[in-house]
Each structure stands twice: as structure tokens, then as C-alpha cells.
C-alpha positions as YAML, in Angstrom:
chain: A
units: angstrom
residues:
- id: 1
  name: ARG
  ca: [23.25, -2.21, -7.40]
- id: 2
  name: SER
  ca: [24.61, -5.70, -6.89]
- id: 3
  name: GLY
  ca: [24.96, -5.21, -3.14]
- id: 4
  name: LEU
  ca: [21.31, -4.29, -2.81]
- id: 5
  name: GLY
  ca: [19.91, -7.21, -4.78]
- id: 6
  name: ILE
  ca: [18.34, -5.07, -7.52]
- id: 7
  name: ALA
  ca: [17.83, -6.85, -10.82]
- id: 8
  name: PRO
  ca: [19.23, -4.93, -13.82]
- id: 9
  name: TRP
  ca: [15.86, -5.21, -15.59]
- id: 10
  name: LEU
  ca: [13.91, -3.65, -12.72]
- id: 11
  name: GLY
  ca: [11.69, -0.90, -14.11]
- id: 12
  name: PRO
  ca: [11.81, 2.69, -12.86]
- id: 13
  name: LEU
  ca: [8.55, 2.58, -10.90]
- id: 14
  name: ALA
  ca: [9.58, -0.67, -9.22]
- id: 15
  name: LEU
  ca: [12.92, 0.94, -8.39]
- id: 16
  name: ALA
  ca: [11.12, 3.85, -6.70]
- id: 17
  name: ASP
  ca: [9.02, 1.34, -4.74]
- id: 18
  name: PHE
  ca: [12.18, -0.55, -3.74]
- id: 19
  name: ALA
  ca: [13.68, 2.69, -2.41]
- id: 20
  name: ARG
  ca: [10.54, 3.42, -0.38]
- id: 21
  name: ARG
  ca: [10.77, -0.01, 1.24]
- id: 22
  name: ARG
  ca: [14.52, -0.58, 1.61]
- id: 23
  name: LEU
  ca: [16.13, 2.89, 1.49]
- id: 24
  name: PRO
  ca: [13.55, 5.22, 3.03]
- id: 25
  name: GLU
  ca: [16.09, 8.01, 3.49]
- id: 26
  name: ALA
  ca: [16.75, 7.94, -0.27]
- id: 27
  name: ALA
  ca: [13.13, 7.50, -1.34]
- id: 28
  name: PRO
  ca: [12.39, 11.19, -2.04]
- id: 29
  name: ALA
  ca: [15.53, 11.61, -4.15]
- id: 30
  name: THR
  ca: [14.87, 8.32, -5.96]
- id: 31
  name: GLY
  ca: [11.31, 9.43, -6.68]
- id: 32
  name: ARG
  ca: [12.54, 12.69, -8.21]
- id: 33
  name: LEU
  ca: [15.12, 10.85, -10.33]
- id: 34
  name: VAL
  ca: [12.52, 8.38, -11.60]
- id: 35
  name: ALA
  ca: [9.95, 11.10, -12.30]
- id: 36
  name: SER
  ca: [12.51, 13.13, -14.24]
- id: 37
  name: TYR
  ca: [13.59, 10.05, -16.20]
- id: 38
  name: LEU
  ca: [9.99, 9.28, -17.12]
- id: 39
  name: ARG
  ca: [9.24, 12.88, -18.14]
- id: 40
  name: GLU
  ca: [12.36, 13.12, -20.27]
- id: 41
  name: SER
  ca: [12.16, 9.64, -21.80]
- id: 42
  name: PHE
  ca: [8.44, 9.30, -22.44]
- id: 43
  name: ALA
  ca: [6.99, 12.83, -22.42]
- id: 44
  name: GLY
  ca: [9.83, 14.30, -24.46]
- id: 45
  name: GLU
  ca: [10.52, 16.96, -21.84]
- id: 46
  name: ARG
  ca: [14.00, 18.43, -21.96]
- id: 47
  name: LEU
  ca: [15.46, 19.09, -18.53]
- id: 48
  name: ALA
  ca: [16.92, 22.50, -17.82]
- id: 49
  name: ASP
  ca: [20.48, 22.84, -16.55]
- id: 50
  name: GLU
  ca: [19.21, 23.76, -13.09]
- id: 51
  name: ALA
  ca: [17.05, 20.62, -12.97]
- id: 52
  name: LEU
  ca: [20.04, 18.52, -14.02]
- id: 53
  name: ALA
  ca: [22.09, 20.03, -11.21]
- id: 54
  name: HIS
  ca: [19.38, 19.08, -8.70]
- id: 55
  name: LEU
  ca: [19.31, 15.56, -10.13]
- id: 56
  name: ARG
  ca: [23.06, 15.23, -9.64]
- id: 57
  name: THR
  ca: [22.54, 16.11, -5.98]
- id: 58
  name: ASP
  ca: [19.71, 13.56, -5.76]
- id: 59
  name: LEU
  ca: [21.87, 10.90, -7.38]
- id: 60
  name: ALA
  ca: [24.65, 11.55, -4.86]
- id: 61
  name: ALA
  ca: [22.13, 11.21, -2.00]
- id: 62
  name: VAL
  ca: [20.85, 7.90, -3.36]
- id: 63
  name: ASP
  ca: [24.40, 6.64, -3.85]
- id: 64
  name: LYS
  ca: [25.31, 7.58, -0.27]
- id: 65
  name: ALA
  ca: [22.22, 5.84, 1.13]
- id: 66
  name: ALA
  ca: [22.84, 2.73, -0.99]
- id: 67
  name: ARG
  ca: [26.46, 2.50, 0.12]
- id: 68
  name: ALA
  ca: [25.39, 2.84, 3.76]
- id: 69
  name: ALA
  ca: [22.75, 0.13, 3.33]
- id: 70
  name: ILE
  ca: [25.24, -2.21, 1.67]
- id: 71
  name: ALA
  ca: [27.78, -1.63, 4.45]
- id: 72
  name: ALA
  ca: [25.13, -2.26, 7.12]
- id: 73
  name: ARG
  ca: [24.03, -5.44, 5.36]
- id: 74
  name: ARG
  ca: [27.62, -6.71, 5.22]
- id: 75
  name: ARG
  ca: [28.17, -5.90, 8.90]
- id: 76
  name: GLU
  ca: [25.01, -7.79, 9.78]
- id: 77
  name: LYS
  ca: [26.13, -10.83, 7.77]
- id: 78
  name: ARG
  ca: [29.49, -10.86, 9.56]
- id: 79
  name: ARG
  ca: [27.76, -10.88, 12.94]
- id: 80
  name: ARG
  ca: [25.87, -14.07, 12.11]
...
């Protein structure tokens, strides 16, 4: 998160908005992660094993997009 400039206290909905603006390729996966977090944390919904497996895939997609964005940002800074 530090390479993307995301504050640790950023709320889940703001995080989803951040992904839509800065990591559009990861926005759908981020949205699903946030929605699942909200349902589990605040609606008391227990996620099934299959849903958890899908979330792991989504988390990997977000991680990959974030790493690519950080690398691109660093390359851009070096060019300046």
C-alpha cells in the first residue's frame, strides 16, 4: 500500500473508489473484496468456502495490478 499512497485508515468504500480511479483493471476485483468484507463484517454473513476461494483470486488480481502500478510509477519517476 505504501507505494500507492493509500492511507492505512482509508475506509473500504474509499478504497474501492481509489481502485476505480487509479487501478481500473483491478476495480472489479476490489469492489468484490470490499462488498464481501462489508457483508461479512456488518451484515454478519458467513462466506462459503467457494466464495473465499474466489476472493483469494480477486486479492491476487488486485496485488498484481498494484505491483504493476507501483513499478510504472517508479519508472516514471526515474525518467524525470
